[in-house]
């Protein structure tokens, strides 16, 4: 889970007694207890406001029409990591059989043909069997992996509710400010929007599939990183799921602080009559030197700033570069990471869901979180503290600039863009130097030639 690295001693401070860390067991218990509390709290908010809550959605996965097909199967795939091959086949077979039975019964009763019940039931049964019937390493591995799978499923439930909360928290949106700031980045959403439209429906279909199936790609990378767990009984101290979930916890908080709906809604055809004009993607809106918050509808999520798809795709790209022991990843995984991040960024802009400013903020968020989590055995040394503090400061600076310097950024697009991109590029270089650059090995000195007697 996210808290399995609490043995880190913060650079030796805990050993010297100046900082006493909570025990690993205490942190795990606190994390496990926090999950049902969060689900119940969000369910109460949803019931009061009249939309589906996480417990209702979870109940549908067990007994009704699942909200998603791919996410439950991705969660089960993560859970299978902790099992022997024999138990994997048994669990997978049970999930397929249950899914088929549910699908047939649902169709006979007049419902839609869809899937997703089987993996949720199999995941739950696996956790119960491991908890009550297994012992030792088998039990630990199975419960650890099942917890990862369950967290993936539950995270999507919490995310769906949080999108409703962004609407409640942001009746007015800040798109007028962001579109001005986006002049400094060259209005990439308008450029990609026209490009995707010109490339035709086939390219659109591929980009759309990549965009919505990001959890499946993350599952593939995570399964590869954790492939030796059953054989060795040792879990890596850092892997993709930790970054994915941490980004998912922190990023959406900014949604309620900086509500933005995106170009296709605020400046395009999907604004339901509240858009400022039908500009996207063919015409860049004229400069508004007196921007103000824009009243918007009560159902479009304010989930643009930062771009979580950018943050997640960047983390997937980073983890597809190397194995957890630092060795290079296989070529197919590295190229897959490149493909997924390029297609995801193209989709976020080309579909009009995000501004370029959102992507820049999401990129910085990912590198900041990754700097806090990567290589926990190093502790909180000066490099890690500097990168995390610098990334948080840079992210805050970008958000403040989008809000309070938007007019200046639009009027001085070239210097503003150079400054912003330069700062982000410098931070990315520092990140690479800290976590990816190989240390130089000093060349051995040349042998001293013996002096010849004259």
Coordinates of C-alpha atoms in Angstrom, one line a residue:
X1 CA 0.0 0.0 0.0
X2 CA 1.0 3.6 0.0
X3 CA 2.4 3.3 3.5
X4 CA 4.6 0.3 3.2
X5 CA 7.9 2.3 3.3
X6 CA 7.6 3.6 6.8
X7 CA 10.9 2.0 7.8
X8 CA 12.6 4.9 6.1
X9 CA 14.4 6.8 8.8
X10 CA 14.4 10.3 7.2
X11 CA 18.1 10.3 6.6
X12 CA 19.0 8.8 10.0
X13 CA 17.1 11.4 12.1
X14 CA 14.8 8.8 13.7
X15 CA 17.8 6.7 14.7
X16 CA 19.2 9.6 16.7
X17 CA 15.9 10.0 18.5
X18 CA 15.0 13.5 17.3
X19 CA 12.0 12.3 15.4
X20 CA 10.0 9.3 16.4
X21 CA 8.1 7.7 13.4
X22 CA 4.8 5.9 13.8
X23 CA 5.1 2.1 13.5
X24 CA 4.3 0.5 10.2
X25 CA 1.5 -1.4 11.7
X26 CA -0.1 1.7 13.2
X27 CA 0.1 3.5 9.8
X28 CA -1.4 0.5 8.0
X29 CA -4.3 0.2 10.5
X30 CA -4.9 4.0 10.2
X31 CA -5.0 3.7 6.4
X32 CA -7.3 0.8 6.4
X33 CA -9.7 2.5 8.8
X34 CA -9.7 5.7 6.8
X35 CA -11.1 3.9 3.7
X36 CA -14.6 3.0 5.0
X37 CA -14.8 6.4 6.8
X38 CA -14.1 8.2 3.6
X39 CA -16.6 6.0 1.7
X40 CA -19.3 6.6 4.3
X41 CA -18.7 10.3 4.4
X42 CA -18.9 10.7 0.6
X43 CA -22.0 8.5 0.5
X44 CA -23.7 10.8 3.0
X45 CA -22.8 13.8 0.9
X46 CA -24.0 12.1 -2.3
X47 CA -27.3 11.1 -0.7
X48 CA -27.9 14.6 0.6
X49 CA -27.2 16.2 -2.8
X50 CA -29.1 13.6 -4.9
X51 CA -26.3 11.8 -6.9
X52 CA -24.9 8.3 -6.7
X53 CA -22.4 7.7 -4.0
X54 CA -19.5 5.3 -3.8
X55 CA -21.3 2.7 -1.8
X56 CA -24.2 2.8 -4.2
X57 CA -21.8 2.4 -7.1
X58 CA -20.0 -0.5 -5.4
X59 CA -23.4 -2.2 -4.7
X60 CA -24.1 -2.0 -8.5
X61 CA -20.8 -3.7 -9.2
X62 CA -21.9 -6.6 -7.0
X63 CA -25.6 -6.9 -7.9
X64 CA -26.5 -4.6 -10.8
X65 CA -25.0 -2.9 -13.8
X66 CA -21.3 -2.2 -13.2
X67 CA -20.1 1.4 -13.7
X68 CA -17.0 0.2 -15.6
X69 CA -15.9 -3.0 -17.4
X70 CA -12.1 -2.4 -17.6
X71 CA -11.5 -1.1 -14.0
X72 CA -12.8 -4.2 -12.1
X73 CA -10.8 -6.4 -14.4
X74 CA -7.7 -4.2 -14.0
X75 CA -8.2 -4.4 -10.2
X76 CA -8.4 -8.2 -10.3
X77 CA -5.3 -8.4 -12.5
X78 CA -3.4 -6.5 -9.8
X79 CA -4.7 -8.9 -7.1
X80 CA -3.5 -11.9 -9.1
X81 CA 0.1 -10.7 -8.7
X82 CA 0.1 -12.1 -5.2
X83 CA -1.0 -15.6 -6.1
X84 CA 0.7 -18.8 -7.3
X85 CA -0.1 -19.7 -10.9
X86 CA -2.6 -22.4 -9.8
X87 CA -4.5 -20.0 -7.7
X88 CA -4.4 -17.4 -10.4
X89 CA -6.1 -19.7 -12.9
X90 CA -8.7 -20.7 -10.3
X91 CA -9.5 -17.1 -9.4
X92 CA -9.6 -16.0 -13.0
X93 CA -11.8 -18.9 -14.0
X94 CA -14.2 -18.1 -11.2
X95 CA -14.3 -14.4 -12.3
X96 CA -15.0 -15.3 -15.9
X97 CA -17.8 -17.8 -14.9
X98 CA -19.4 -15.3 -12.6
X99 CA -19.2 -12.5 -15.1
X100 CA -20.8 -14.7 -17.8
X101 CA -23.7 -15.8 -15.5
X102 CA -24.4 -12.2 -14.5
X103 CA -24.3 -11.1 -18.1
X104 CA -26.7 -13.8 -19.3
X105 CA -29.2 -13.2 -16.4
X106 CA -29.1 -9.5 -16.9
X107 CA -29.8 -9.8 -20.7
X108 CA -32.7 -12.3 -20.0
X109 CA -34.2 -9.8 -17.6
X110 CA -34.1 -7.1 -20.3
X111 CA -30.9 -5.3 -19.1
X112 CA -27.8 -4.3 -21.1
X113 CA -25.1 -6.7 -22.2
X114 CA -22.1 -5.6 -20.1
X115 CA -19.6 -7.1 -17.8
X116 CA -17.7 -6.3 -14.6
X117 CA -19.5 -8.1 -11.8
X118 CA -17.3 -11.2 -11.9
X119 CA -14.0 -9.6 -11.1
X120 CA -15.4 -7.6 -8.2
X121 CA -16.9 -10.8 -6.7
X122 CA -13.8 -12.8 -7.3
X123 CA -11.6 -10.1 -5.8
X124 CA -13.8 -10.0 -2.7
X125 CA -13.8 -13.8 -2.4
X126 CA -10.0 -13.9 -2.8
X127 CA -9.5 -11.4 0.0
X128 CA -11.8 -13.3 2.4
X129 CA -10.3 -16.7 1.6
X130 CA -6.7 -15.4 2.0
X131 CA -7.6 -13.7 5.3
X132 CA -9.5 -16.6 6.9
X133 CA -7.8 -19.6 5.4
X134 CA -4.2 -19.0 4.4
X135 CA -1.1 -18.4 6.5
X136 CA 2.4 -17.0 6.2
X137 CA 3.8 -15.6 3.0
X138 CA 0.8 -16.8 0.9
X139 CA -1.5 -14.8 3.1
X140 CA 0.6 -11.7 3.2
X141 CA 1.2 -11.6 -0.6
X142 CA -2.5 -12.3 -1.4
X143 CA -3.8 -9.6 1.0
X144 CA -1.3 -7.1 -0.2
X145 CA -2.1 -7.6 -3.8
X146 CA -5.9 -7.7 -3.2
X147 CA -5.6 -4.4 -1.3
X148 CA -4.0 -2.9 -4.4
X149 CA -6.7 -4.2 -6.6
X150 CA -9.4 -3.0 -4.3
X151 CA -7.8 0.5 -4.0
X152 CA -7.9 0.8 -7.8
X153 CA -11.6 0.0 -7.9
X154 CA -12.4 2.2 -4.9
X155 CA -10.4 5.1 -6.2
X156 CA -12.6 5.3 -9.2
X157 CA -15.7 5.4 -7.0
X158 CA -14.2 8.2 -4.9
X159 CA -13.1 10.0 -8.1
X160 CA -16.6 10.0 -9.5
X161 CA -18.1 11.5 -6.4
X162 CA -15.4 14.1 -6.2
X163 CA -16.3 15.3 -9.7
X164 CA -19.8 16.1 -8.3
X165 CA -18.2 17.9 -5.3
X166 CA -16.1 20.1 -7.7
X167 CA -19.4 21.3 -9.1
X168 CA -20.8 22.1 -5.7
X169 CA -17.6 23.9 -4.7
X170 CA -17.2 25.8 -7.9
X171 CA -20.4 27.4 -9.3
X172 CA -18.1 29.8 -11.1
X173 CA -15.2 28.7 -13.2
X174 CA -11.9 30.4 -14.0
X175 CA -11.6 29.5 -17.7
X176 CA -11.4 33.2 -18.8
X177 CA -8.1 33.5 -16.8
X178 CA -6.7 30.2 -18.0
X179 CA -7.4 30.9 -21.7
X180 CA -5.4 34.1 -21.4
X181 CA -2.5 32.4 -19.7
X182 CA -2.6 29.8 -22.4
X183 CA -1.5 32.4 -24.9
X184 CA 2.0 32.0 -23.4
X185 CA 2.0 28.3 -24.3
X186 CA 0.7 28.8 -27.9
X187 CA -2.9 27.7 -27.5
X188 CA -2.1 24.0 -28.0
X189 CA -5.7 22.8 -27.4
X190 CA -6.8 24.8 -30.5
X191 CA -3.9 23.4 -32.6
X192 CA -4.4 19.8 -31.5
X193 CA -8.2 20.1 -31.8
X194 CA -7.9 21.0 -35.5
X195 CA -5.3 18.4 -36.1
X196 CA -7.4 15.6 -34.5
X197 CA -10.4 16.7 -36.6
X198 CA -8.3 16.6 -39.8
X199 CA -6.9 13.2 -39.1
X200 CA -10.3 11.5 -39.2
X201 CA -12.4 9.1 -37.0
X202 CA -9.7 6.3 -36.9
X203 CA -7.2 8.5 -35.1
X204 CA -10.0 9.9 -32.9
X205 CA -11.0 6.3 -31.9
X206 CA -7.4 5.3 -31.0
X207 CA -6.9 8.4 -28.9
X208 CA -10.2 8.0 -27.2
X209 CA -9.5 4.4 -26.3
X210 CA -6.1 5.3 -24.9
X211 CA -7.6 8.2 -22.9
X212 CA -10.2 6.1 -21.2
X213 CA -8.1 3.0 -20.7
X214 CA -5.3 4.6 -18.8
X215 CA -5.9 2.4 -15.7
X216 CA -5.4 -0.7 -17.9
X217 CA -2.0 0.6 -19.0
X218 CA -1.1 1.4 -15.5
X219 CA -2.1 -2.2 -14.5
X220 CA 0.2 -3.6 -17.2
X221 CA 3.2 -1.6 -15.9
X222 CA 2.4 -2.5 -12.3
X223 CA 2.1 -6.2 -13.0
X224 CA 5.5 -6.1 -14.8
X225 CA 7.1 -4.3 -11.8
X226 CA 5.6 -6.8 -9.3
X227 CA 6.1 -10.0 -11.3
X228 CA 8.7 -11.4 -8.9
X229 CA 6.7 -10.9 -5.7
X230 CA 5.3 -14.5 -5.4
X231 CA 8.7 -16.1 -6.0
X232 CA 10.7 -13.9 -3.7
X233 CA 8.1 -12.8 -1.2
X234 CA 9.7 -9.3 -1.3
X235 CA 7.6 -6.3 -2.5
X236 CA 9.5 -3.4 -4.1
X237 CA 9.8 -0.3 -2.0
X238 CA 8.4 1.8 -4.8
X239 CA 6.3 1.1 -7.8
X240 CA 3.7 2.7 -10.1
X241 CA 0.6 2.1 -8.0
X242 CA 2.0 4.2 -5.1
X243 CA 2.5 7.2 -7.4
X244 CA -0.8 6.7 -9.1
X245 CA -2.8 6.7 -5.9
X246 CA -0.9 9.5 -4.3
X247 CA -1.4 11.7 -7.3
X248 CA -5.1 10.8 -7.3
X249 CA -5.3 11.9 -3.6
X250 CA -3.6 15.2 -4.0
X251 CA -4.4 16.5 -7.5
X252 CA -8.2 16.7 -7.2
X253 CA -7.9 18.9 -4.1
X254 CA -6.8 21.6 -6.6
X255 CA -10.0 21.2 -8.5
X256 CA -12.0 22.9 -5.8
X257 CA -9.4 25.6 -5.4
X258 CA -9.1 26.3 -9.1
X259 CA -12.3 25.3 -10.9
X260 CA -11.9 25.0 -14.7
X261 CA -14.2 23.2 -17.1
X262 CA -12.0 23.2 -20.3
X263 CA -12.1 24.7 -23.8
X264 CA -14.8 22.5 -25.4
X265 CA -17.2 23.6 -22.6
X266 CA -16.3 27.2 -21.9
X267 CA -15.5 28.1 -25.5
X268 CA -17.0 25.3 -27.6
X269 CA -20.1 23.5 -28.6
X270 CA -20.5 21.5 -25.3
X271 CA -21.2 24.5 -23.0
X272 CA -25.0 23.9 -22.9
X273 CA -25.6 27.6 -23.7
X274 CA -23.3 28.9 -21.0
X275 CA -20.2 29.0 -23.2
X276 CA -18.6 32.4 -24.2
X277 CA -18.9 31.5 -27.8
X278 CA -18.4 28.6 -30.3
X279 CA -14.7 29.2 -30.7
X280 CA -13.0 25.9 -30.1
X281 CA -11.2 24.5 -32.1
X282 CA -11.2 26.7 -35.1
X283 CA -11.0 30.3 -33.7
X284 CA -8.9 31.4 -30.7
X285 CA -11.1 33.6 -28.4
X286 CA -10.3 37.4 -28.5
X287 CA -8.3 38.7 -25.6
X288 CA -10.3 39.8 -22.6
X289 CA -8.4 42.3 -20.6
X290 CA -10.9 42.3 -17.8
X291 CA -11.5 38.6 -17.1
X292 CA -13.8 37.5 -14.4
X293 CA -15.1 34.2 -13.0
X294 CA -17.7 32.6 -15.3
X295 CA -21.0 31.2 -13.9
X296 CA -21.5 27.7 -15.3
X297 CA -23.9 24.8 -15.1
X298 CA -24.5 22.4 -12.2
X299 CA -23.3 19.2 -13.8
X300 CA -20.1 19.7 -15.8
X301 CA -17.1 18.7 -13.6
X302 CA -14.5 21.4 -12.8
X303 CA -11.7 18.9 -13.3
X304 CA -9.2 20.6 -15.6
X305 CA -6.6 22.2 -13.3
X306 CA -4.3 20.3 -13.0
X307 CA -4.6 17.7 -15.8
X308 CA -4.7 14.4 -13.9
X309 CA -4.4 12.4 -17.1
X310 CA -1.1 14.2 -17.8
X311 CA 0.1 13.5 -14.2
X312 CA -0.8 9.8 -14.5
X313 CA 0.5 9.3 -18.0
X314 CA 3.8 11.0 -17.0
X315 CA 4.1 8.6 -14.0
X316 CA 3.4 5.7 -16.3
X317 CA 6.1 6.9 -18.7
X318 CA 8.6 7.3 -15.8
X319 CA 7.9 3.8 -14.4
X320 CA 8.1 2.2 -17.9
X321 CA 11.8 3.3 -18.2
X322 CA 13.4 1.1 -15.6
X323 CA 12.7 -1.9 -13.4
X324 CA 12.3 -1.4 -9.6
X325 CA 15.9 -2.4 -9.2
X326 CA 17.2 0.3 -11.5
X327 CA 17.8 -2.0 -14.5
X328 CA 16.5 -0.9 -18.0
X329 CA 13.0 -2.0 -18.8
X330 CA 12.4 -4.1 -21.9
X331 CA 12.0 -2.3 -25.2
X332 CA 8.3 -3.2 -25.6
X333 CA 7.5 -1.5 -22.2
X334 CA 9.5 1.6 -22.9
X335 CA 7.9 2.1 -26.3
X336 CA 4.5 1.4 -24.8
X337 CA 5.1 4.1 -22.2
X338 CA 6.1 6.6 -24.9
X339 CA 3.0 5.6 -27.0
X340 CA 0.6 6.0 -24.0
X341 CA 2.0 9.4 -22.8
X342 CA 2.0 10.9 -26.4
X343 CA -1.6 9.6 -27.1
X344 CA -2.9 10.7 -23.7
X345 CA -1.5 14.3 -24.1
X346 CA -2.8 14.5 -27.6
X347 CA -6.2 13.4 -26.5
X348 CA -6.4 15.8 -23.5
X349 CA -5.7 18.7 -25.8
X350 CA -7.2 17.4 -29.1
X351 CA -10.6 16.7 -27.5
X352 CA -10.8 20.1 -25.9
X353 CA -10.8 18.8 -22.3
X354 CA -7.7 20.7 -21.2
X355 CA -5.7 23.8 -21.9
X356 CA -1.9 23.7 -22.2
X357 CA -1.7 25.4 -18.8
X358 CA -3.4 22.4 -17.3
X359 CA -0.9 20.0 -18.7
X360 CA 2.1 22.0 -17.5
X361 CA 0.6 21.9 -13.9
X362 CA -0.1 18.2 -14.1
X363 CA 3.4 17.5 -15.3
X364 CA 4.9 19.4 -12.3
X365 CA 2.5 17.7 -9.9
X366 CA 3.7 14.3 -11.1
X367 CA 7.4 15.1 -10.7
X368 CA 6.8 16.5 -7.3
X369 CA 4.9 13.4 -6.0
X370 CA 7.4 11.1 -7.7
X371 CA 10.3 13.0 -6.0
X372 CA 8.6 12.4 -2.6
X373 CA 8.1 8.7 -3.2
X374 CA 11.0 7.5 -5.3
X375 CA 14.0 5.6 -3.8
X376 CA 12.7 5.7 -0.2
X377 CA 15.9 4.0 1.0
X378 CA 17.7 7.3 0.5
X379 CA 15.6 9.0 3.2
X380 CA 14.7 12.6 3.1
X381 CA 18.1 13.9 2.1
X382 CA 18.8 17.4 0.9
X383 CA 18.1 16.4 -2.8
X384 CA 14.6 15.1 -2.0
X385 CA 13.6 18.0 0.2
X386 CA 14.8 20.5 -2.4
X387 CA 12.9 18.7 -5.2
X388 CA 9.7 18.3 -3.3
X389 CA 9.7 21.9 -2.0
X390 CA 10.8 23.3 -5.3
X391 CA 8.1 21.4 -7.2
X392 CA 5.4 22.5 -4.7
X393 CA 6.6 26.1 -5.0
X394 CA 6.6 25.9 -8.8
X395 CA 3.1 24.4 -8.9
X396 CA 1.8 27.1 -6.6
X397 CA 3.6 29.7 -8.7
X398 CA 2.0 28.5 -11.9
X399 CA -1.5 28.5 -10.4
X400 CA -1.1 32.0 -9.0
X401 CA 0.3 33.2 -12.3
X402 CA -2.7 31.7 -14.2
X403 CA -5.0 33.5 -11.8
X404 CA -3.4 36.9 -11.2
X405 CA -0.9 37.4 -14.1
X406 CA -3.2 36.0 -16.9
X407 CA -3.6 39.4 -18.6
X408 CA 0.1 40.0 -18.5
X409 CA 0.9 36.5 -19.8
X410 CA -1.5 37.1 -22.8
X411 CA 0.0 40.5 -23.6
X412 CA 3.6 39.3 -23.3
X413 CA 3.2 35.8 -24.5
X414 CA 6.8 35.1 -25.6
X415 CA 8.6 36.2 -22.4
X416 CA 5.9 34.7 -20.2
X417 CA 6.1 31.4 -22.1
X418 CA 9.9 31.3 -22.0
X419 CA 9.9 31.9 -18.3
X420 CA 7.2 29.3 -17.5
X421 CA 8.6 26.6 -19.8
X422 CA 12.2 27.4 -18.7
X423 CA 11.3 27.0 -15.1
X424 CA 9.5 23.7 -15.7
X425 CA 12.3 22.4 -18.0
X426 CA 14.8 23.3 -15.3
X427 CA 12.8 21.4 -12.7
X428 CA 12.5 18.4 -15.0
X429 CA 16.3 18.5 -15.6
X430 CA 16.9 18.5 -11.8
X431 CA 14.5 15.6 -11.4
X432 CA 16.3 13.6 -14.0
X433 CA 19.7 14.4 -12.6
X434 CA 18.5 13.2 -9.1
X435 CA 16.7 10.0 -10.0
X436 CA 17.7 8.9 -13.5
X437 CA 21.2 10.2 -14.5
X438 CA 23.8 7.6 -14.0
X439 CA 26.8 8.7 -11.8
X440 CA 29.9 9.2 -13.7
X441 CA 32.6 6.6 -13.0
X442 CA 36.0 8.1 -12.7
X443 CA 38.5 6.8 -15.3
X444 CA 41.4 4.9 -13.8
X445 CA 44.7 6.9 -13.9
X446 CA 47.1 6.0 -16.7
X447 CA 49.9 3.7 -15.5
X448 CA 53.1 5.5 -14.8
X449 CA 55.8 4.5 -17.2
X450 CA 59.1 3.7 -15.6
X451 CA 61.9 6.1 -16.4
X452 CA 64.6 4.7 -18.7
X453 CA 68.1 5.2 -17.7
X454 CA 70.0 7.3 -20.1

